[in-house]
mmCIF file of C-alpha atoms and ligand atoms in Angstrom:
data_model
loop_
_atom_site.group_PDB
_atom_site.id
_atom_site.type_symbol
_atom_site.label_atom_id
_atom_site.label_comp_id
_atom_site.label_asym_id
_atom_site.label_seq_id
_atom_site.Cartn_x
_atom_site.Cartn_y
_atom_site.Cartn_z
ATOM 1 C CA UNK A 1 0.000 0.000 0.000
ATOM 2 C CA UNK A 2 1.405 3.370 -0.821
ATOM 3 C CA UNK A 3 1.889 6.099 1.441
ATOM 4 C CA UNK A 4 -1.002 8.517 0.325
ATOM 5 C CA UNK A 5 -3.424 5.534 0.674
ATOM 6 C CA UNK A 6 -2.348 4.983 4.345
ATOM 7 C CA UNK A 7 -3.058 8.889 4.844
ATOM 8 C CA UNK A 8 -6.133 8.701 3.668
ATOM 9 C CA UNK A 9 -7.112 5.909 5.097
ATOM 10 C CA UNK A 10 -5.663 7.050 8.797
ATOM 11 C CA UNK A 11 -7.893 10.686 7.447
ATOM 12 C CA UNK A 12 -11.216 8.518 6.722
ATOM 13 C CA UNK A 13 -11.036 6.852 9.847
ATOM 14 C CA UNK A 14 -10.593 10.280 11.861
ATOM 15 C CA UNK A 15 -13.641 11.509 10.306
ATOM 16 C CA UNK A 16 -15.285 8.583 10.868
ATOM 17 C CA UNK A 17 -14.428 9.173 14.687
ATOM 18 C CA UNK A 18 -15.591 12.393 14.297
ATOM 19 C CA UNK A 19 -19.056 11.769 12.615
ATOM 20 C CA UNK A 20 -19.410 9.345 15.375
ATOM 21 C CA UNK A 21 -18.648 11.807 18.501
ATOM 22 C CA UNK A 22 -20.885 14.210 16.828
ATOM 23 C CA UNK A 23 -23.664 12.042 16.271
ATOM 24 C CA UNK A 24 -23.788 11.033 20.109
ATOM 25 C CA UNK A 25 -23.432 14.458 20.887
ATOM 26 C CA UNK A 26 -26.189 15.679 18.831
ATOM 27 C CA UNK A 27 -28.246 12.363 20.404
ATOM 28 C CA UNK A 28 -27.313 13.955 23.859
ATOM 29 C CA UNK A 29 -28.072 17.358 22.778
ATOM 30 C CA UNK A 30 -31.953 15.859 21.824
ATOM 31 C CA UNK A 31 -32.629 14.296 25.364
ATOM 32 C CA UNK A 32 -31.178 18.078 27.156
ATOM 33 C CA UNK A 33 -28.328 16.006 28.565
ATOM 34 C CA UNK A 34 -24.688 17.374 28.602
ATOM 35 C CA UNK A 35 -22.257 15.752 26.442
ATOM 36 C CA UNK A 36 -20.311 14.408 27.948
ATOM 37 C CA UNK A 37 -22.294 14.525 31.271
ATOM 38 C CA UNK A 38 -20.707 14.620 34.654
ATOM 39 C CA UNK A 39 -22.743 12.769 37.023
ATOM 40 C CA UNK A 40 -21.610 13.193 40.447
ATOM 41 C CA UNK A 41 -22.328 9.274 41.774
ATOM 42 C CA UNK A 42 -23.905 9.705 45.402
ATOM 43 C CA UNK A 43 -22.635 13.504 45.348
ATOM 44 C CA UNK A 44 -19.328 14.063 45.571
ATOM 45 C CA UNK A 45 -19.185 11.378 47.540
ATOM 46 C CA UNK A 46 -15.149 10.880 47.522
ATOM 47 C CA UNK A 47 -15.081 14.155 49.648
ATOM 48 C CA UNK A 48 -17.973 13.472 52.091
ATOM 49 C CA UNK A 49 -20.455 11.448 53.295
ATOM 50 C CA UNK A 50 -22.476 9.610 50.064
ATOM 51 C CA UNK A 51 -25.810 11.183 49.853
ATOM 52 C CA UNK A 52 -26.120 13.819 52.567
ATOM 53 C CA UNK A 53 -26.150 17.682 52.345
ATOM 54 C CA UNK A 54 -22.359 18.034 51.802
ATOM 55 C CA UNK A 55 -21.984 15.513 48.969
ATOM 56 C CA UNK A 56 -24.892 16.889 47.128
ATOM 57 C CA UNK A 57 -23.859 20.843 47.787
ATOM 58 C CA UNK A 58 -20.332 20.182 46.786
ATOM 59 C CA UNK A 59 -21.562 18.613 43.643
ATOM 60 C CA UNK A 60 -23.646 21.244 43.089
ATOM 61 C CA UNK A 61 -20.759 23.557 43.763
ATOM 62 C CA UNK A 62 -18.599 22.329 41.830
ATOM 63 C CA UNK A 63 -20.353 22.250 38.869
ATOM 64 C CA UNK A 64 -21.305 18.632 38.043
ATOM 65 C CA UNK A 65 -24.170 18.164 35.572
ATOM 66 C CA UNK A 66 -25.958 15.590 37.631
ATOM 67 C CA UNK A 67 -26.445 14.805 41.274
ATOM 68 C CA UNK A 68 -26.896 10.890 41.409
ATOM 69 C CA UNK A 69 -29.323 9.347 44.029
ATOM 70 C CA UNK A 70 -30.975 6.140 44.617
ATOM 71 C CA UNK A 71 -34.389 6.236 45.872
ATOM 72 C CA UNK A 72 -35.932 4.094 48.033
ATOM 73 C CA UNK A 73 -39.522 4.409 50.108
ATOM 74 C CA UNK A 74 -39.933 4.699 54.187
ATOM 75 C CA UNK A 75 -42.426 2.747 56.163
ATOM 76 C CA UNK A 76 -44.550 5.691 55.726
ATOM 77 C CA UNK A 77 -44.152 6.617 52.225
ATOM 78 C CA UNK A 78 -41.654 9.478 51.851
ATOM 79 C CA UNK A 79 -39.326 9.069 48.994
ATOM 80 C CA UNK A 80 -35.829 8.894 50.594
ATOM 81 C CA UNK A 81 -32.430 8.595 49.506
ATOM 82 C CA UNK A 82 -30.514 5.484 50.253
ATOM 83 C CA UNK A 83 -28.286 3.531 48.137
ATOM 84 C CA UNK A 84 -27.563 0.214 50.159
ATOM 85 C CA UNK A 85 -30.946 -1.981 50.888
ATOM 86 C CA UNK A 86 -29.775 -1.764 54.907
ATOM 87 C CA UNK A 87 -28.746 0.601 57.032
ATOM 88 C CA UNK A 88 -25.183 -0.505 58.520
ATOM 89 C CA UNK A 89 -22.587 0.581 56.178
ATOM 90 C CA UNK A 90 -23.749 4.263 56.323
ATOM 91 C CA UNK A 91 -25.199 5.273 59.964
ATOM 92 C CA UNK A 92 -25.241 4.302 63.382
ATOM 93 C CA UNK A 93 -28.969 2.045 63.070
ATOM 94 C CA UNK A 94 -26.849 -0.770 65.147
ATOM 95 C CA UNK A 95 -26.579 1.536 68.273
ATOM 96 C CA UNK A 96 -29.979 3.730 67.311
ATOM 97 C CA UNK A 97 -31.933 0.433 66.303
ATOM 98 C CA UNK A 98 -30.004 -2.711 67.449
ATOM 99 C CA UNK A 99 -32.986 -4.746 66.969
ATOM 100 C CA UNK A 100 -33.915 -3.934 63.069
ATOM 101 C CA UNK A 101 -29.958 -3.475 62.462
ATOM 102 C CA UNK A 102 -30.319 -5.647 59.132
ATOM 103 C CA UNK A 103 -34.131 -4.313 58.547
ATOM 104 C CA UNK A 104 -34.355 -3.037 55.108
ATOM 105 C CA UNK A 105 -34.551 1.123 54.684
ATOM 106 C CA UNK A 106 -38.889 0.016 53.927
ATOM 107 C CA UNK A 107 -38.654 -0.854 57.781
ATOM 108 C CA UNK A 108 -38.408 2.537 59.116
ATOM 109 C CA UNK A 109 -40.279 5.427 59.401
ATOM 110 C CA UNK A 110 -39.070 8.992 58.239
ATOM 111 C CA UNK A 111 -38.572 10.089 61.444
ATOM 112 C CA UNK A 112 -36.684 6.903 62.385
ATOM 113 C CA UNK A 113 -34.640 7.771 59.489
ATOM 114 C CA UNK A 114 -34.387 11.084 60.371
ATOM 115 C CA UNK A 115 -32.683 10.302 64.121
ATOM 116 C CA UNK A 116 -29.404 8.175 62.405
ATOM 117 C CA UNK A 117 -26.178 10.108 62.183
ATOM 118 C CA UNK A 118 -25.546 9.324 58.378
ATOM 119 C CA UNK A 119 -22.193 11.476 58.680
ATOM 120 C CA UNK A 120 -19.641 9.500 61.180
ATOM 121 C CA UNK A 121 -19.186 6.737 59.306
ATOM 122 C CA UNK A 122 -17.499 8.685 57.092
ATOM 123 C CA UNK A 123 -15.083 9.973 59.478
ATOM 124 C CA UNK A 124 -14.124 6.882 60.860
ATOM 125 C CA UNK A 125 -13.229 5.110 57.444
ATOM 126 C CA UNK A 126 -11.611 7.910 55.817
ATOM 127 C CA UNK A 127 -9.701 9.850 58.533
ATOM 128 C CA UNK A 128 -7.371 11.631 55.841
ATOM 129 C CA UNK A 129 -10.836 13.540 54.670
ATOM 130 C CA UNK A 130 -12.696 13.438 57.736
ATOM 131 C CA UNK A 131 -14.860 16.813 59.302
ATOM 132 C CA UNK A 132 -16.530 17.503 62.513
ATOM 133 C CA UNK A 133 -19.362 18.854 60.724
ATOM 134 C CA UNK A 134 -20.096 15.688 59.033
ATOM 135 C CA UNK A 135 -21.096 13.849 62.472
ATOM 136 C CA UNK A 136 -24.554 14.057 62.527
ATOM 137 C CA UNK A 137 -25.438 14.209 58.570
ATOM 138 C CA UNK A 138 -28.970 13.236 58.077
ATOM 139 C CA UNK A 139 -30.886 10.970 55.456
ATOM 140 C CA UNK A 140 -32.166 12.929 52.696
ATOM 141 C CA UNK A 141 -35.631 13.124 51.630
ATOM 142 C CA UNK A 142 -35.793 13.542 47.441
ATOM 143 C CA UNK A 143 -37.169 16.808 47.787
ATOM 144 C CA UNK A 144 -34.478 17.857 50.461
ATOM 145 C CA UNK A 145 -32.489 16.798 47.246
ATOM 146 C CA UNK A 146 -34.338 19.046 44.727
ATOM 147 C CA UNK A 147 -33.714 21.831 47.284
ATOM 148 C CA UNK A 148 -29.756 21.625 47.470
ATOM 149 C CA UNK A 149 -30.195 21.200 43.302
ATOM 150 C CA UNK A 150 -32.181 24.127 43.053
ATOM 151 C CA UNK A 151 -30.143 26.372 45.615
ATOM 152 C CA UNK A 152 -27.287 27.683 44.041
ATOM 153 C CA UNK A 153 -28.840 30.141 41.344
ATOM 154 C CA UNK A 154 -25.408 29.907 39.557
ATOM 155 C CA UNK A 155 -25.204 25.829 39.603
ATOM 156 C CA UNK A 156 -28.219 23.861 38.886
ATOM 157 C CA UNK A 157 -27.367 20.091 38.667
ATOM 158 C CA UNK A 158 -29.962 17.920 37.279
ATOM 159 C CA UNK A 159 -30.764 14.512 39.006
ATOM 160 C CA UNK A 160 -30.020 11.272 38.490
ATOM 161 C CA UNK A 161 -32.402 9.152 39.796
ATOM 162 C CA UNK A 162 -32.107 5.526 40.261
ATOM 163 C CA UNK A 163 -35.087 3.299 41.349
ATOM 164 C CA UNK A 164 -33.249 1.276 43.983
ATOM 165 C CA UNK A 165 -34.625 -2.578 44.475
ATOM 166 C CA UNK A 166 -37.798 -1.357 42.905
ATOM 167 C CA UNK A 167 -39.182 -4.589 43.618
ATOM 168 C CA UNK A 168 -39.350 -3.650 47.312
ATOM 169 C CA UNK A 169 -41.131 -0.685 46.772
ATOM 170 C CA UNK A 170 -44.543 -1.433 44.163
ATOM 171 C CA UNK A 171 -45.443 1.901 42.793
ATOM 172 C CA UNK A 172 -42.182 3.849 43.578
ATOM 173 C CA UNK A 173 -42.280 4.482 39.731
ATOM 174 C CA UNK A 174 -45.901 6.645 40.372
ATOM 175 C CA UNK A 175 -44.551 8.205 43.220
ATOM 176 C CA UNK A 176 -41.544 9.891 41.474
ATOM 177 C CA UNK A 177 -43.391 11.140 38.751
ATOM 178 C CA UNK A 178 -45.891 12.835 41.099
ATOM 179 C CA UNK A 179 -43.287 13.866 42.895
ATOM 180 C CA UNK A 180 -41.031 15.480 40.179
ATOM 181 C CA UNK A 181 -43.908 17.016 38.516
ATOM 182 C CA UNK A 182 -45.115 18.304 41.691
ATOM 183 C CA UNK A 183 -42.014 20.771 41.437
ATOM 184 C CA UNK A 184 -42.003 21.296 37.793
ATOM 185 C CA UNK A 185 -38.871 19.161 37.362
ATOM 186 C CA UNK A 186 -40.679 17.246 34.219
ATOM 187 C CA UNK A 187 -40.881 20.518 32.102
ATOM 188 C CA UNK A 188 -37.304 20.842 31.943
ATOM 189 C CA UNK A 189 -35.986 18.839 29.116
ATOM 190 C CA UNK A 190 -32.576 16.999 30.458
ATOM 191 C CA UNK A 191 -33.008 17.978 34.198
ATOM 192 C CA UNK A 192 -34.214 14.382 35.600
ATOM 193 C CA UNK A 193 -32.439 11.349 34.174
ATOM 194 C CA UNK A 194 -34.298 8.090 35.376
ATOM 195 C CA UNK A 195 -32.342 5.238 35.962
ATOM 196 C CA UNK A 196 -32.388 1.691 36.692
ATOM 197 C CA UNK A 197 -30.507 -2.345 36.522
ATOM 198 C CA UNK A 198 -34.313 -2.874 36.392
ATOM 199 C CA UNK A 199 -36.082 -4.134 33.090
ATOM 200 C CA UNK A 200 -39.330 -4.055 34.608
ATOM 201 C CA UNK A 201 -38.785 -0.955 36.571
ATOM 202 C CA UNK A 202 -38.093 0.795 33.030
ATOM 203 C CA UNK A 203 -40.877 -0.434 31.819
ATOM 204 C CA UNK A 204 -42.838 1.206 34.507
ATOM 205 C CA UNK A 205 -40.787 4.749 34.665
ATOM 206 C CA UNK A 206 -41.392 4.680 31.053
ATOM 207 C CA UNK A 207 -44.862 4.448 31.312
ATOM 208 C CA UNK A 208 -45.223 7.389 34.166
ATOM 209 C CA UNK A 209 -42.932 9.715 32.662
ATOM 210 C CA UNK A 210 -42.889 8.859 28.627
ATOM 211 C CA UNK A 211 -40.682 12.222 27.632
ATOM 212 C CA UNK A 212 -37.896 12.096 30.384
ATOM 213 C CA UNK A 213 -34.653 10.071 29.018
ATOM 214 C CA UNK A 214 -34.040 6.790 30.918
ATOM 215 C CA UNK A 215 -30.990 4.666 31.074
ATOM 216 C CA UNK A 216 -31.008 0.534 31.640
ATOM 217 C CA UNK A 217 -27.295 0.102 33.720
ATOM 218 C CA UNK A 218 -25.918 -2.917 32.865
ATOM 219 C CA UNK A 219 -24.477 -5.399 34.851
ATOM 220 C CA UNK A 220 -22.303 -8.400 34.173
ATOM 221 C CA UNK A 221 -23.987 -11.635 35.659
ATOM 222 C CA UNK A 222 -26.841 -13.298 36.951
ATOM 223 C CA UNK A 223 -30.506 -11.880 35.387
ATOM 224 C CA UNK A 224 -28.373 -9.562 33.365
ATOM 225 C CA UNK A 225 -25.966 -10.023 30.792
ATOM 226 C CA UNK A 226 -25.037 -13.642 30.731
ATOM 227 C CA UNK A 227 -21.109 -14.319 31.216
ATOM 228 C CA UNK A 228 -18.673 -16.110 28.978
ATOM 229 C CA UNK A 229 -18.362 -19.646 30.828
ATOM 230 C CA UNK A 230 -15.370 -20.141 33.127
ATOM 231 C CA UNK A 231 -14.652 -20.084 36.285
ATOM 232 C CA UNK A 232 -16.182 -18.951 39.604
ATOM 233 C CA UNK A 233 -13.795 -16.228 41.600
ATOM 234 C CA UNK A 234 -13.459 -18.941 44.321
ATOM 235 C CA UNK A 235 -11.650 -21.493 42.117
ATOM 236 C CA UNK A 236 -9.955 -18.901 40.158
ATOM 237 C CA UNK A 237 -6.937 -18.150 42.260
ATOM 238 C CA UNK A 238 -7.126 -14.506 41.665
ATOM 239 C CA UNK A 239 -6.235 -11.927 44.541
ATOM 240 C CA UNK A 240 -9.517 -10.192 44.456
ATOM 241 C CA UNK A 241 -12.693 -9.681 42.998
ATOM 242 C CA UNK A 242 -11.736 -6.605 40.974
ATOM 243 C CA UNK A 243 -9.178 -8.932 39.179
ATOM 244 C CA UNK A 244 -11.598 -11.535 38.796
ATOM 245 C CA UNK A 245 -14.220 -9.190 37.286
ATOM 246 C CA UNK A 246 -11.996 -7.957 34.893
ATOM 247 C CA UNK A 247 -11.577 -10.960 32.854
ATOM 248 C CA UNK A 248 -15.328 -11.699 32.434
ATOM 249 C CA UNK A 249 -16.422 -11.611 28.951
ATOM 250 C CA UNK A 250 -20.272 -11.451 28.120
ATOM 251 C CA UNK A 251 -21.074 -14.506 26.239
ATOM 252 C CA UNK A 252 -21.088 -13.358 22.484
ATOM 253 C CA UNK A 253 -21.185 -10.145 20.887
ATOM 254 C CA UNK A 254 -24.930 -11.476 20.408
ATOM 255 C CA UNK A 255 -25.865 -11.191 24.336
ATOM 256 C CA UNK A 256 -24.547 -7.932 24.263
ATOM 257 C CA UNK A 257 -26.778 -6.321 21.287
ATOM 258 C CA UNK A 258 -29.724 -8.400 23.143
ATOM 259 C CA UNK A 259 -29.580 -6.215 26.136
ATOM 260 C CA UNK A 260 -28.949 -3.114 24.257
ATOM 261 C CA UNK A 261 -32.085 -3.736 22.035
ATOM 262 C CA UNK A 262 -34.126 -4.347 25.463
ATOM 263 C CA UNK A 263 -32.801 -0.724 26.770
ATOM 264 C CA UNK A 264 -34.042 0.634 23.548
ATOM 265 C CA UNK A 265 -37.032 -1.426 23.240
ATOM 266 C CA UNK A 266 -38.080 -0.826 26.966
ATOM 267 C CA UNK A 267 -37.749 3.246 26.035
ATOM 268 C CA UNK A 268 -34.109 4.231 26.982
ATOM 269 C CA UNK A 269 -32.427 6.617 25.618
ATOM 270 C CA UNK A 270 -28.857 5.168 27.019
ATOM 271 C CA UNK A 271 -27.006 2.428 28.982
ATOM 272 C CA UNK A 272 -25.233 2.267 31.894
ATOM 273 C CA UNK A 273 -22.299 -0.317 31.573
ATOM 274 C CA UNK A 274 -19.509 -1.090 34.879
ATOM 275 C CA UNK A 275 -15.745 -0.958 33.633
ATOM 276 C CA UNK A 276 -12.940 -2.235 35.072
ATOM 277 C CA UNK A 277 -10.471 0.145 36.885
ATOM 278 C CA UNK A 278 -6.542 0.430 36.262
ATOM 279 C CA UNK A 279 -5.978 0.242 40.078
ATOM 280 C CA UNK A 280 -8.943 -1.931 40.412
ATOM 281 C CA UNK A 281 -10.878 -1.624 43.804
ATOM 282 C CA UNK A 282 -14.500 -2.018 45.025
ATOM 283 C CA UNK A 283 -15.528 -0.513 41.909
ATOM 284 C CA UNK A 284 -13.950 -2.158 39.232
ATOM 285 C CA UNK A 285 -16.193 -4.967 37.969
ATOM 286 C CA UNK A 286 -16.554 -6.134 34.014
ATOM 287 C CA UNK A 287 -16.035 -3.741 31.117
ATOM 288 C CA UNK A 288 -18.800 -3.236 29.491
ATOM 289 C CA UNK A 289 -17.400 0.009 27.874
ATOM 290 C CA UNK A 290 -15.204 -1.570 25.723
ATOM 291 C CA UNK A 291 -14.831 0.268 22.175
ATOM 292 C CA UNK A 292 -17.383 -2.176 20.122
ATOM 293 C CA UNK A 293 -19.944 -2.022 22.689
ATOM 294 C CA UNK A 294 -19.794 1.626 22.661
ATOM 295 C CA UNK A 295 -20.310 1.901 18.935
ATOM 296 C CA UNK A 296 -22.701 -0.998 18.790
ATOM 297 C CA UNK A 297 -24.413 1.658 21.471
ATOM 298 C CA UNK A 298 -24.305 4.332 19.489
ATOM 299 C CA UNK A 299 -25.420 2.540 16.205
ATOM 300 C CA UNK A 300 -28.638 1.806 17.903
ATOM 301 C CA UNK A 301 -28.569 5.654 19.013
ATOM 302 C CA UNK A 302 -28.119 4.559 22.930
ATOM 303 C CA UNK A 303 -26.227 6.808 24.768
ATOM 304 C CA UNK A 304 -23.303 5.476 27.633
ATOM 305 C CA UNK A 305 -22.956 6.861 30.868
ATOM 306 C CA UNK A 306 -20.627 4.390 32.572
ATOM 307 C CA UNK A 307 -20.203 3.950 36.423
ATOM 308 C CA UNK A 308 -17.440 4.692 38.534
ATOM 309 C CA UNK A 309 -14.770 5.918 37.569
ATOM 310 C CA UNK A 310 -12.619 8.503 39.742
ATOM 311 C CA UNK A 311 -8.654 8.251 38.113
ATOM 312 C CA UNK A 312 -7.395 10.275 35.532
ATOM 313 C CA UNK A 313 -5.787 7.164 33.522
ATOM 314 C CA UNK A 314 -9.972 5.871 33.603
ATOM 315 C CA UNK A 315 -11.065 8.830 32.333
ATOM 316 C CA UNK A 316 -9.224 9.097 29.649
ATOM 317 C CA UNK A 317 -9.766 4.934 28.651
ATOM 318 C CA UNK A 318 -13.485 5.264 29.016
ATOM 319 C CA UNK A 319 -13.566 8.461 26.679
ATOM 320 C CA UNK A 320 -11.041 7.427 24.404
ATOM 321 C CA UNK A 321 -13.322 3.929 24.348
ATOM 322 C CA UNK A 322 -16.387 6.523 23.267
ATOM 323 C CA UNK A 323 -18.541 7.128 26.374
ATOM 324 C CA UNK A 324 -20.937 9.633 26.415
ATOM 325 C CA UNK A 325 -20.835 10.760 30.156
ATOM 326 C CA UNK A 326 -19.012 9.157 33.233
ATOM 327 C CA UNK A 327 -20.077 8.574 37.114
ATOM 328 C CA UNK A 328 -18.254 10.125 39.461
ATOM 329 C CA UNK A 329 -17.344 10.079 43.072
ATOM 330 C CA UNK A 330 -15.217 12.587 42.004
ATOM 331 C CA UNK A 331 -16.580 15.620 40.132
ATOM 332 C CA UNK A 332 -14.462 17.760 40.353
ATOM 333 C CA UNK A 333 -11.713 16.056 39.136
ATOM 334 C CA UNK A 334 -13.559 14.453 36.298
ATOM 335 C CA UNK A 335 -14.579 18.581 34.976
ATOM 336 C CA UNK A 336 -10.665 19.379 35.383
ATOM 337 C CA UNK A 337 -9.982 16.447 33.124
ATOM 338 C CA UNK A 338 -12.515 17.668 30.747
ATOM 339 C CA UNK A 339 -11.296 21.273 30.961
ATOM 340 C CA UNK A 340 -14.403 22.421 32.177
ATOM 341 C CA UNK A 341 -13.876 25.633 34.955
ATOM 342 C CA UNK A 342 -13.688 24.612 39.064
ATOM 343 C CA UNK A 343 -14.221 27.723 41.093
ATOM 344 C CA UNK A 344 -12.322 26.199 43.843
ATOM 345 C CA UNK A 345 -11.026 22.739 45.242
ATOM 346 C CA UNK A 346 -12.797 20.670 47.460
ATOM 347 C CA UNK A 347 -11.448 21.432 50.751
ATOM 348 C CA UNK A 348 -12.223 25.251 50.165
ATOM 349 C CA UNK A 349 -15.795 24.437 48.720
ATOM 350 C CA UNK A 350 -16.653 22.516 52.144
ATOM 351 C CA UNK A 351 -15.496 25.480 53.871
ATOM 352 C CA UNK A 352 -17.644 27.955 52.082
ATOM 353 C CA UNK A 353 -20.752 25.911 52.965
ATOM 354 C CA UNK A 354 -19.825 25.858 55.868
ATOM 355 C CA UNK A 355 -18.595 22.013 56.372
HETATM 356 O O1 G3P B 1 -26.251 4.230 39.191
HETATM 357 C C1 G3P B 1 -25.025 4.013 38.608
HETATM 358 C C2 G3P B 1 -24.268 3.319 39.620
HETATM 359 O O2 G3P B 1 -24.511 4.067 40.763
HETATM 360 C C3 G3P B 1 -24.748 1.929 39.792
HETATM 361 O O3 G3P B 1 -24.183 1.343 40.852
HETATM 362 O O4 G3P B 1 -24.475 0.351 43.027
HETATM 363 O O5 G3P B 1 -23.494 2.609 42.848
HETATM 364 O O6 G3P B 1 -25.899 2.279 42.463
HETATM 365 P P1 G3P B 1 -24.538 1.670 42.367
HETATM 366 CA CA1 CA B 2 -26.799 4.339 41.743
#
């Protein structure tokens, strides 16, 4: 092959790249979702307690597109935001509640919920970024959540939501539309996206809230996308999990497609694959970001938001690998990497709210 074929072929498949980043741009651009989106995962949730006040306000400050949440449902009905289905990891419930220690969040009341200290935790398993101020933290409500969102007249995050063990909570999907709408958070196009590992759960955001862009996360495993065989982590040999996860295959490029064309058939606009980390961790788990999954994605005009990453050396895989938007524990390190402006660090943030 001569040399001015190679250029243009090496040109042809640059603008090929390009057609592609524009295209998923443009597809973000017609849900009102920032390309690539910032999704702070749990707040900023690297810097303080996941899910309370300060993650959220920091965020908010400074400036991720989204603040992520998972939703779950108190004894009484309040929409509330928890991510694990128990209490343990995050609050004191052993000392406040010894006897419904392992009770699920649906156990408790709001004002139950309202008496754990969802802050200390914190302090005690990350000394290096512990605060005073964070003993104490409360639960959030979803609406305490659309307050901190709608707070800062110069930063105003989106949500997004995630319908957390849905099949716990029968109607959750109702209850967040009337409770978004409520506030006028439907009429803004991009503002909520609705989230879910839940096929059935999309099926039933979809039908409450037909307009507002949904994503189906993906997950590498049982009742999800089926694995390549091989062997279990226990017989493997491997150090840890993280290095386990990261040589599981889905079965065929087939399986794949399959649970792209139920995110799309079920009415999402996008999917939500894991990746594996460089330093690997709690959060590294299979890559399903991988370059042909991406544009096998964006063929079927699915947008990818994948969850969560934190390192430079990630960020720059996962974009060069064609995502459209990345979860975050760490906002503001994820905008820096994108170029996008930071007012101020985190440390000097907390301190202006007052953390
Ligand atoms: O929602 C995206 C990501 O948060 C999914 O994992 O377990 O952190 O909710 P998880
Ligand atoms: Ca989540």
């Amino acid at each position: 092959m001569r040399l001015k074929d190679i250029c243009l072929g090496l040109a042809l498949v640059g603008l090929t790249f390009q057609i592609q980043a524009s295209d998923t741009a443009a597809l973000a651009k017609a849900q009102g979702i920032p390309y690539p989106a910032v999704i702070a995962h749990r707040g900023a949730s690297h810097d303080a307690p996941e899910s309370t006040a300060a993650a959220y306000q920091l965020a908010r400050d400074l400036g991720a597109d989204y603040l992520e949440l998972d939703l779950q449902r108190s004894r009484d009905g309040v929409l509330v935001v928890v991510h694990d289905d128990d209490l343990g990891r995050t609050s004191d419930v052993a000392e406040r509640f010894p006897e419904r220690k392992a009770s699920p969040v649906s156990a408790f009341t709001l004002a139950e919920l309202k008496t754990l200290d969802a802050g200390s935790w914190f302090n005690r398993a990350y000394p290096d970024r512990a605060r005073p101020t964070f003993a104490g933290l409360k639960i959030l409500t979803l609406d305490e959540v659309m307050d901190i969102a709608e707070a800062n007249p110069a930063r105003t995050p989106g949500l997004y939501i995630e319908t957390k063990v849905p099949n716990q909570f029968p109607g959750i999907e109702q209850d967040l539309q009337k409770a978004l709408e409520k506030r006028g958070w439907l009429d803004q196009p991009g503002r909520v996206v609705l989230q879910t590992f839940d096929r059935n759960s999309l099926a039933l955001l979809h039908k409450a809230m037909p307009q507002t862009p949904k994503v189906l996360l993906l997950w590498l495993g049982e009742d999800h996308v089926e694995a390549a065989p091989g062997q279990a982590f226990a017989e493997s040999g491997l150090p840890d999990k993280a290095a386990w996860y990261a040589r599981q295959q889905p079965k065929d490029r087939g399986e794949f497609e399959r649970w792209l064309d139920i995110a799309k058939h079920t009415g999402a606009v996008g999917i939500g694959p894991s990746t594996a980390l460089a330093a690997g961790g709690e959060q590294s788990y299979a890559d399903l970001a991988q370059p042909w999954m991406n544009r096998m994605a964006h063929e079927k005009g699915l947008l990818v938001h994948v969850y969560t990453v934190d390192e430079p050396v990630d960020f720059k895989r996962v974009s060069e690998a064609g995502v459209d938007g990345i979860f975050t524990n760490r906002p503001g390190a994820l905008l820096k990497y994108h170029g996008r402006p930071v007012a101020q660090d985190e440390a000097l943030l907390l301190g202006a709210g007052g953390w």
